[in-house]
Tab-separated table of C-alpha atoms in Angstrom:
chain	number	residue	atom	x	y	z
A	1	UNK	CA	0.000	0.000	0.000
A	2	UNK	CA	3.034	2.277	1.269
A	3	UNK	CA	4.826	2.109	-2.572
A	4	UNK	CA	1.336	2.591	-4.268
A	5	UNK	CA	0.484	5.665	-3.003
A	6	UNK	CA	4.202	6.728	-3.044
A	7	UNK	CA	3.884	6.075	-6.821
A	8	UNK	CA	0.708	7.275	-6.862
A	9	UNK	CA	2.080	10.726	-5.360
A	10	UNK	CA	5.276	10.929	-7.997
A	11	UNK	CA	2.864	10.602	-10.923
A	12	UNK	CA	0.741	13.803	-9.357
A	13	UNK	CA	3.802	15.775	-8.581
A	14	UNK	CA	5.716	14.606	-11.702
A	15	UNK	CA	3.018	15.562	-14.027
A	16	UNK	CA	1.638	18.580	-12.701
A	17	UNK	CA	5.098	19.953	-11.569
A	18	UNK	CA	7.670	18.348	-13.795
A	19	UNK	CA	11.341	20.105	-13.017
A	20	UNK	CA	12.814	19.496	-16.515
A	21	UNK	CA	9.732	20.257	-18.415
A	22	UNK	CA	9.575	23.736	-19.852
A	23	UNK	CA	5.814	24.939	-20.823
A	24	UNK	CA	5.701	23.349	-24.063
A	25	UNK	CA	6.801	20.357	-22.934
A	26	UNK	CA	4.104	20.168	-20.173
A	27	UNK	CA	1.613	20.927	-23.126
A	28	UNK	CA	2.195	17.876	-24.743
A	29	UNK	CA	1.772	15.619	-21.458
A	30	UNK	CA	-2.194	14.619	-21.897
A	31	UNK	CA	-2.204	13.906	-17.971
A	32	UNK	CA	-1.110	17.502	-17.610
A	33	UNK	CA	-3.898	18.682	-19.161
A	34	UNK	CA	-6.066	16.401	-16.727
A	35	UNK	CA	-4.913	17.771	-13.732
A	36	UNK	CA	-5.426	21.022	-14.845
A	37	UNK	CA	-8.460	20.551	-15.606
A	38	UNK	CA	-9.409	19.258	-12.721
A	39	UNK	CA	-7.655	22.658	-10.892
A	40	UNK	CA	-9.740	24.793	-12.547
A	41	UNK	CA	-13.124	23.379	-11.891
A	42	UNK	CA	-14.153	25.839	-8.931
A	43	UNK	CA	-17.169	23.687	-8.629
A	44	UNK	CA	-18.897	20.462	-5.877
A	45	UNK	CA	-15.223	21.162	-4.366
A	46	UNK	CA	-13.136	19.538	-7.486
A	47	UNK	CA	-10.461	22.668	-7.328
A	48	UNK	CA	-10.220	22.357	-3.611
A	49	UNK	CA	-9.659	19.135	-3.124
A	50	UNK	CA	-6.985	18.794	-5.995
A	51	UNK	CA	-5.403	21.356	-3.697
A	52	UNK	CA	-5.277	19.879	-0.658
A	53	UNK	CA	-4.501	16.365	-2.455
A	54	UNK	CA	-1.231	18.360	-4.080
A	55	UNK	CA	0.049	20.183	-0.765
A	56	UNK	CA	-0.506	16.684	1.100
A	57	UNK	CA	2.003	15.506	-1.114
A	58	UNK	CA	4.501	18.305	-0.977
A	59	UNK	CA	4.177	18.933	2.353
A	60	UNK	CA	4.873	14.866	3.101
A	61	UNK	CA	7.094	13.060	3.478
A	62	UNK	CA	8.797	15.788	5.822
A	63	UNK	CA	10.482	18.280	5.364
A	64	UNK	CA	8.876	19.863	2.143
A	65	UNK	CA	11.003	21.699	-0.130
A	66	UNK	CA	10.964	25.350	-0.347
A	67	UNK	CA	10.593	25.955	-3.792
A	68	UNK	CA	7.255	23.704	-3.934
A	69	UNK	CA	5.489	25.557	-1.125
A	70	UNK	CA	6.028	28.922	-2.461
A	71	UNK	CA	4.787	27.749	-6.147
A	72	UNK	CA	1.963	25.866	-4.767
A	73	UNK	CA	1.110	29.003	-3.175
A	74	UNK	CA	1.311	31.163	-6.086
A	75	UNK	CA	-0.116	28.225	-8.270
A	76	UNK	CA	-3.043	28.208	-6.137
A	77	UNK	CA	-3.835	31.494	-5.899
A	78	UNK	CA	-3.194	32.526	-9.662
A	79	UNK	CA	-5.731	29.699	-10.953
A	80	UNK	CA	-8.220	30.918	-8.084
A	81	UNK	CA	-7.926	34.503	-9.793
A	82	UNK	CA	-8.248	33.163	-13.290
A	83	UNK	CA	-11.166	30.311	-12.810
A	84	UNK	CA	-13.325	31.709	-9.868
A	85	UNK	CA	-12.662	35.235	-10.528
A	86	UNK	CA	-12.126	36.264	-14.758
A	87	UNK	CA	-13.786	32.654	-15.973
A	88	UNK	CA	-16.789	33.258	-13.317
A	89	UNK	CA	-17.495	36.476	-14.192
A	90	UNK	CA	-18.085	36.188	-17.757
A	91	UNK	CA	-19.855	33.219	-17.274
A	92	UNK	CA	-21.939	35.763	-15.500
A	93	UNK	CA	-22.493	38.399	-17.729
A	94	UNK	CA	-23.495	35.890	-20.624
A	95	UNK	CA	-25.988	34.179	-18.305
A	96	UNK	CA	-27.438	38.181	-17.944
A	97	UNK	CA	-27.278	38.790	-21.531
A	98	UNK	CA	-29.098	35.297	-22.325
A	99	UNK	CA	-31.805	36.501	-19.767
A	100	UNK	CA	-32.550	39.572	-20.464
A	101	UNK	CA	-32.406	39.454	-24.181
A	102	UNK	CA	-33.875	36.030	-25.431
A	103	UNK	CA	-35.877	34.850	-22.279
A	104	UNK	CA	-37.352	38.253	-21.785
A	105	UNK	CA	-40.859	37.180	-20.253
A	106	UNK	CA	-39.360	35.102	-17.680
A	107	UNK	CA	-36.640	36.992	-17.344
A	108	UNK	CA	-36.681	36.722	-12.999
A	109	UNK	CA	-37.292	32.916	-13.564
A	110	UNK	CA	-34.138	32.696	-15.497
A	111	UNK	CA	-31.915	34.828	-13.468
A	112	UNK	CA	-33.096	32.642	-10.642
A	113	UNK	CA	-32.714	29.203	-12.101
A	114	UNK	CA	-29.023	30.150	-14.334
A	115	UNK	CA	-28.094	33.303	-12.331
A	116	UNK	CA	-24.717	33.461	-10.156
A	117	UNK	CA	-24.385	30.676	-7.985
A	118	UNK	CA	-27.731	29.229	-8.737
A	119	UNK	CA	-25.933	26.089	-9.859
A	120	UNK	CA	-23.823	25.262	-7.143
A	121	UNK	CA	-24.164	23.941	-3.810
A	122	UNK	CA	-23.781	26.183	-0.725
A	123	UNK	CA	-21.809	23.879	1.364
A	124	UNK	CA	-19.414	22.684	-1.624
A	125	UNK	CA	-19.330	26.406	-2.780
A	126	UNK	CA	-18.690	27.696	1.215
A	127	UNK	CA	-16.181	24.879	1.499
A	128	UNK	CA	-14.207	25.951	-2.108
A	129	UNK	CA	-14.430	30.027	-0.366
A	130	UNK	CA	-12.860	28.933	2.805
A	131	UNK	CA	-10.100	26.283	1.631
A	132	UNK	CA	-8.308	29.128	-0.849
A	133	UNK	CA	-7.045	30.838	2.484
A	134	UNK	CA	-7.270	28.054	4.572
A	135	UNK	CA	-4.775	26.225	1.910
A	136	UNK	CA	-2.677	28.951	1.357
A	137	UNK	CA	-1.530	29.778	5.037
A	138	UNK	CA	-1.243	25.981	5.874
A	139	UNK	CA	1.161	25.815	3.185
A	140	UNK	CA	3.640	28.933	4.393
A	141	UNK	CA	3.492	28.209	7.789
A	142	UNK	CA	4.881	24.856	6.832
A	143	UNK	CA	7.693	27.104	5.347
A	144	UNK	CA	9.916	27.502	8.044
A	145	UNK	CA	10.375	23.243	7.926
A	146	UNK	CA	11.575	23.339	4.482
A	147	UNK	CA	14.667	22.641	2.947
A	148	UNK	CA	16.431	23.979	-0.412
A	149	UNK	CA	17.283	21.294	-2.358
A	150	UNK	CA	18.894	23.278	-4.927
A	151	UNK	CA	22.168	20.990	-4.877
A	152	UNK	CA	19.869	18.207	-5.782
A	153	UNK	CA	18.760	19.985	-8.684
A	154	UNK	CA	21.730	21.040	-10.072
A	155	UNK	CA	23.067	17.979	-10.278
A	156	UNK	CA	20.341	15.907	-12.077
A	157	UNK	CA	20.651	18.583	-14.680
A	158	UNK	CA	24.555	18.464	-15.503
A	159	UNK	CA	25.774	15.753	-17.807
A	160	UNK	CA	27.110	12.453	-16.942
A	161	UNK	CA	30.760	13.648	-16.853
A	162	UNK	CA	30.253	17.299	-14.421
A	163	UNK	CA	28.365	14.676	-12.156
A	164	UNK	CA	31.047	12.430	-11.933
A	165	UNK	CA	33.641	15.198	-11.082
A	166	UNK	CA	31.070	16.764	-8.996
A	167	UNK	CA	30.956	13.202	-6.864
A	168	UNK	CA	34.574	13.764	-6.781
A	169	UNK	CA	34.842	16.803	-4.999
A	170	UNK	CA	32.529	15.617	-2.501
A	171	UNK	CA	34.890	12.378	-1.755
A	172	UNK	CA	37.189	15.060	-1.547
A	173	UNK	CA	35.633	16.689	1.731
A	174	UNK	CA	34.542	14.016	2.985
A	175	UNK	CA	37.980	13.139	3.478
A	176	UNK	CA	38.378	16.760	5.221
A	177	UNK	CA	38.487	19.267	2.215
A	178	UNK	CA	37.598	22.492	2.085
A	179	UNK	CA	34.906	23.374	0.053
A	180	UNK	CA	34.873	25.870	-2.551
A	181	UNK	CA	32.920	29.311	-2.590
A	182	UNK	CA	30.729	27.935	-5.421
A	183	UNK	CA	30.141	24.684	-3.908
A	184	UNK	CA	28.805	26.515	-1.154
A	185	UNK	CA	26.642	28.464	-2.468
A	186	UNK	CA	25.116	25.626	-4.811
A	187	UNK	CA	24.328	23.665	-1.334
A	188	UNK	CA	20.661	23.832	0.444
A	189	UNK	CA	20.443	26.152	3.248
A	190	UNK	CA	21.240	24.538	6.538
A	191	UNK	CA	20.575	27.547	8.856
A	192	UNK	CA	17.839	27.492	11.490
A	193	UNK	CA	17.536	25.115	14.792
A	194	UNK	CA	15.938	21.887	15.086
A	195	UNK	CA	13.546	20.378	15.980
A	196	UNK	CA	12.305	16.713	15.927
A	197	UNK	CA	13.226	15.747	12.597
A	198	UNK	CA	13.301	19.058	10.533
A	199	UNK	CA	15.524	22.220	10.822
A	200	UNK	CA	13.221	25.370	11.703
A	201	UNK	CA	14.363	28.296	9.515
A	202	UNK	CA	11.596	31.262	10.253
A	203	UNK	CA	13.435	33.502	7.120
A	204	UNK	CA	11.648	31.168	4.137
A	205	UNK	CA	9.199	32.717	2.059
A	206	UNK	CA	10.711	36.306	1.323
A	207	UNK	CA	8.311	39.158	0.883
A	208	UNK	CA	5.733	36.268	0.366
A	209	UNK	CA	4.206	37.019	4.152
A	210	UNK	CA	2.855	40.648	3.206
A	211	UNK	CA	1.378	39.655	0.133
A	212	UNK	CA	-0.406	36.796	2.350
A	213	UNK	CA	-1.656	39.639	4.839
A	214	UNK	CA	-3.272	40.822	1.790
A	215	UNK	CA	-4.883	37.499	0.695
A	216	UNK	CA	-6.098	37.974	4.435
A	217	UNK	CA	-7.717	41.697	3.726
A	218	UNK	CA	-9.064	40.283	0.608
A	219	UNK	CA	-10.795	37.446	2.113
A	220	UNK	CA	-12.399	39.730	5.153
A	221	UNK	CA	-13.715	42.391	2.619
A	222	UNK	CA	-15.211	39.740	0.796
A	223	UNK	CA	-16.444	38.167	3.381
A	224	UNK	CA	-17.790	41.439	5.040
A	225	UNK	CA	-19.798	42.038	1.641
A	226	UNK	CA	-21.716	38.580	1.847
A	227	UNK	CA	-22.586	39.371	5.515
A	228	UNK	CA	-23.687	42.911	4.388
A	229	UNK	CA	-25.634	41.458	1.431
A	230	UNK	CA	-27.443	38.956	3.116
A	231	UNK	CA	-28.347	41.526	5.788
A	232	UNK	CA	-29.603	43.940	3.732
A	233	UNK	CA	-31.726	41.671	1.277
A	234	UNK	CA	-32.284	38.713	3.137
A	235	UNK	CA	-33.146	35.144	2.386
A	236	UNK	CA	-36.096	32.861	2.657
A	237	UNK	CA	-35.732	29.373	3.785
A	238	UNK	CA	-36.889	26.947	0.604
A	239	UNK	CA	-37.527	30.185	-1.467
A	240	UNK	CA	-35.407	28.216	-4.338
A	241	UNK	CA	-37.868	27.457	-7.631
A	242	UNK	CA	-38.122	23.748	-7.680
A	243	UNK	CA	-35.101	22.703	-5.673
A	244	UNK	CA	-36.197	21.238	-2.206
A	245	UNK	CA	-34.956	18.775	0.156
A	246	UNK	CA	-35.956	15.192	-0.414
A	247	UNK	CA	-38.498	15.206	1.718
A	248	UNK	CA	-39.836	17.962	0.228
A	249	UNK	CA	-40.632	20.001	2.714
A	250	UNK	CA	-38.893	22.876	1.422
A	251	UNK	CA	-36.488	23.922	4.521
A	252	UNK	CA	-33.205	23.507	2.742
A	253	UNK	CA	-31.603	26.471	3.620
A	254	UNK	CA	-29.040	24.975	1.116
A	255	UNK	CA	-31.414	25.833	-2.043
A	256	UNK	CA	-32.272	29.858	-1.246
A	257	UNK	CA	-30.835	31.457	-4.739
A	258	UNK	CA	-30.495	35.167	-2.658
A	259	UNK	CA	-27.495	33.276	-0.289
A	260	UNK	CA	-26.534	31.323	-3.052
A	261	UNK	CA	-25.884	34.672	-4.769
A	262	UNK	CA	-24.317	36.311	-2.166
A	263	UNK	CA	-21.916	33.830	-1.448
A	264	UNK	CA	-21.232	33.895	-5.371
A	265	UNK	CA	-20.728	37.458	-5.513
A	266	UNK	CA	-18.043	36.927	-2.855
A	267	UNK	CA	-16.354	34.408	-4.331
A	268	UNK	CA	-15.837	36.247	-7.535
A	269	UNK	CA	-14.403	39.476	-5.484
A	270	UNK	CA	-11.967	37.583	-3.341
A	271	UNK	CA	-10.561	35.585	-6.349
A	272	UNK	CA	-10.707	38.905	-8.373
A	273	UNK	CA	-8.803	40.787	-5.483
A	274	UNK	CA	-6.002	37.432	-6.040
A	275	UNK	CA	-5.015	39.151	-8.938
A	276	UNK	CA	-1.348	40.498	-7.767
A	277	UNK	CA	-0.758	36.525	-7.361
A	278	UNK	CA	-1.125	36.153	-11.003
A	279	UNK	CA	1.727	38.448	-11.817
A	280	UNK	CA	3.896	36.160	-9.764
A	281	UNK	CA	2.947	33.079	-12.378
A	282	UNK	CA	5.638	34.108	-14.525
A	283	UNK	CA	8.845	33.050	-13.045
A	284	UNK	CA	11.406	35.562	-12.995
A	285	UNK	CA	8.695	37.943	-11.244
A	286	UNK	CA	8.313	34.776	-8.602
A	287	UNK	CA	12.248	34.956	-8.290
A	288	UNK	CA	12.193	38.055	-7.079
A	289	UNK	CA	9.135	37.879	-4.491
A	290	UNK	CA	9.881	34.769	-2.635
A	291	UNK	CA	14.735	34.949	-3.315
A	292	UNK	CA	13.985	30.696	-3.893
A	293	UNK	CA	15.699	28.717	-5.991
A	294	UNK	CA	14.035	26.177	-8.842
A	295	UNK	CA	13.747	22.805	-8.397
């Protein structure tokens, strides 16, 4: 069972975040496109749990490497921004223009029945709203037990020959060399203290922390706007058109399109609000932000 899901984990990671894979050559791996697929389905909690499936695998077995938390965390957040905020919302303004210009007479019936959020499920939906924070933050506060594995890297990119005489030099200090200022710098950060069985270092992430206090400000206006929406207009319990419990009783709180909508509406402005997280998808901008190394 242990080497099945291990396998099971280095096809995910492999696939989705191959290190020697440029874009194009991730374009032409059909179970790339599956996964991503699957990432950018905000809907009955598809995105979200791909999410938590990937950082479970980064994350274990311990310690995590560096470069994988910080691009799950901009990963995350950049696809939240494109598929729940840009995707969502013109998915939303055609559903408007299909109401109110070829389903004219019934035009509150349709905005109702294919309006925002009148599709989706409010505890899948709520779920999907809370787990891109709740994600995000699990994933940098498991920063300071990660490792740079940079060295690692570098060497399963050189060719057979620099890897021999890079085995070499490390014979060499083994025996009680010195090593060289290059060497050093190539090697994975050791600094930090202990404890158990990872080294603590509380520096990792960069400038990544204020741009999470953001996310944070982001998610509380949004939040703050579904509370003030619902206040101010309300919902009805089993006011949905057709969609009742199974008993049908109609007090499925779940079904009420006006919290449906609200919840919708702040959604789309919290993964709209993501949108600085998006610049940080191109990798020389991620560089920058979060001073890690590739891997």
């Amino acid at each position: 069972f242990g080497c099945c899901c291990a396998w099971l984990r280095s096809i995910l990671l492999y696939h989705f975040l191959p290190c020697d894979k440029s874009i194009f050559g991730k374009l032409k791996d059909p179970i790339f496109w599956i996964l991503t697929l699957m990432s950018a389905i905000p809907t009955y909690g598809i995105r979200s749990g791909f999410f938590s499936i990937l950082l479970f695998c980064i994350v274990f077995p311990m310690p995590p490497d560096e470069f994988q938390l910080v691009n799950f965390i901009i990963q995350l957040k950049g696809s939240q921004f494109f598929t729940v905020g840009f995707l969502q919302s013109l998915i939303t303004g055609g559903t408007y223009f299909y109401c109110s210009s070829l389903d004219t007479d019934r035009l509150g019936y349709c905005i109702r029945q294919y309006g925002p959020g009148s599709s989706q499920h409010l505890i899948t939906a709520l779920v999907d709203y809370v787990a891109n924070i709740l994600l995000c933050w699990i994933a940098f506060w498991s920063l300071p037990f990660s490792e740079k594995n940079k060295e690692e890297f570098v060497v399963a990119v050189r060719t057979k020959e620099e890897r021999e005489t890079l085995k070499n030099r490390g014979s060499d200090l083994e025996g009680g060399g010195e090593a060289s200022g290059d060497e050093e710098a190539m090697g994975p950060t050791r600094s930090g203290h202990r404890c158990c069985c990872c080294r603590i270092n509380s520096t990792r992430g960069g400038r990544l922390r204020t741009l999470l206090f953001y996310d944070m400000f982001a998610f509380l206006l949004s939040a703050a706007v579904m509370m003030g929406l619902t206040a101010l207009l309300g919902f009805e319990v089993g006011k949905g058109i057709g969609k009742y419990d199974e008993d049908g009783d109609g007090k499925d709180w779940g079904v009420d399109p006006q919290l449906k909508a609200n919840l919708y509406i702040a959604r789309v402005l919290y993964a709209l609000l993501t949108f600085p997280f998006a610049v940080f998808l191109i990798p020389v901008v991620s560089t920058i932000l979060t001073h890690c190394d590739q891997t």
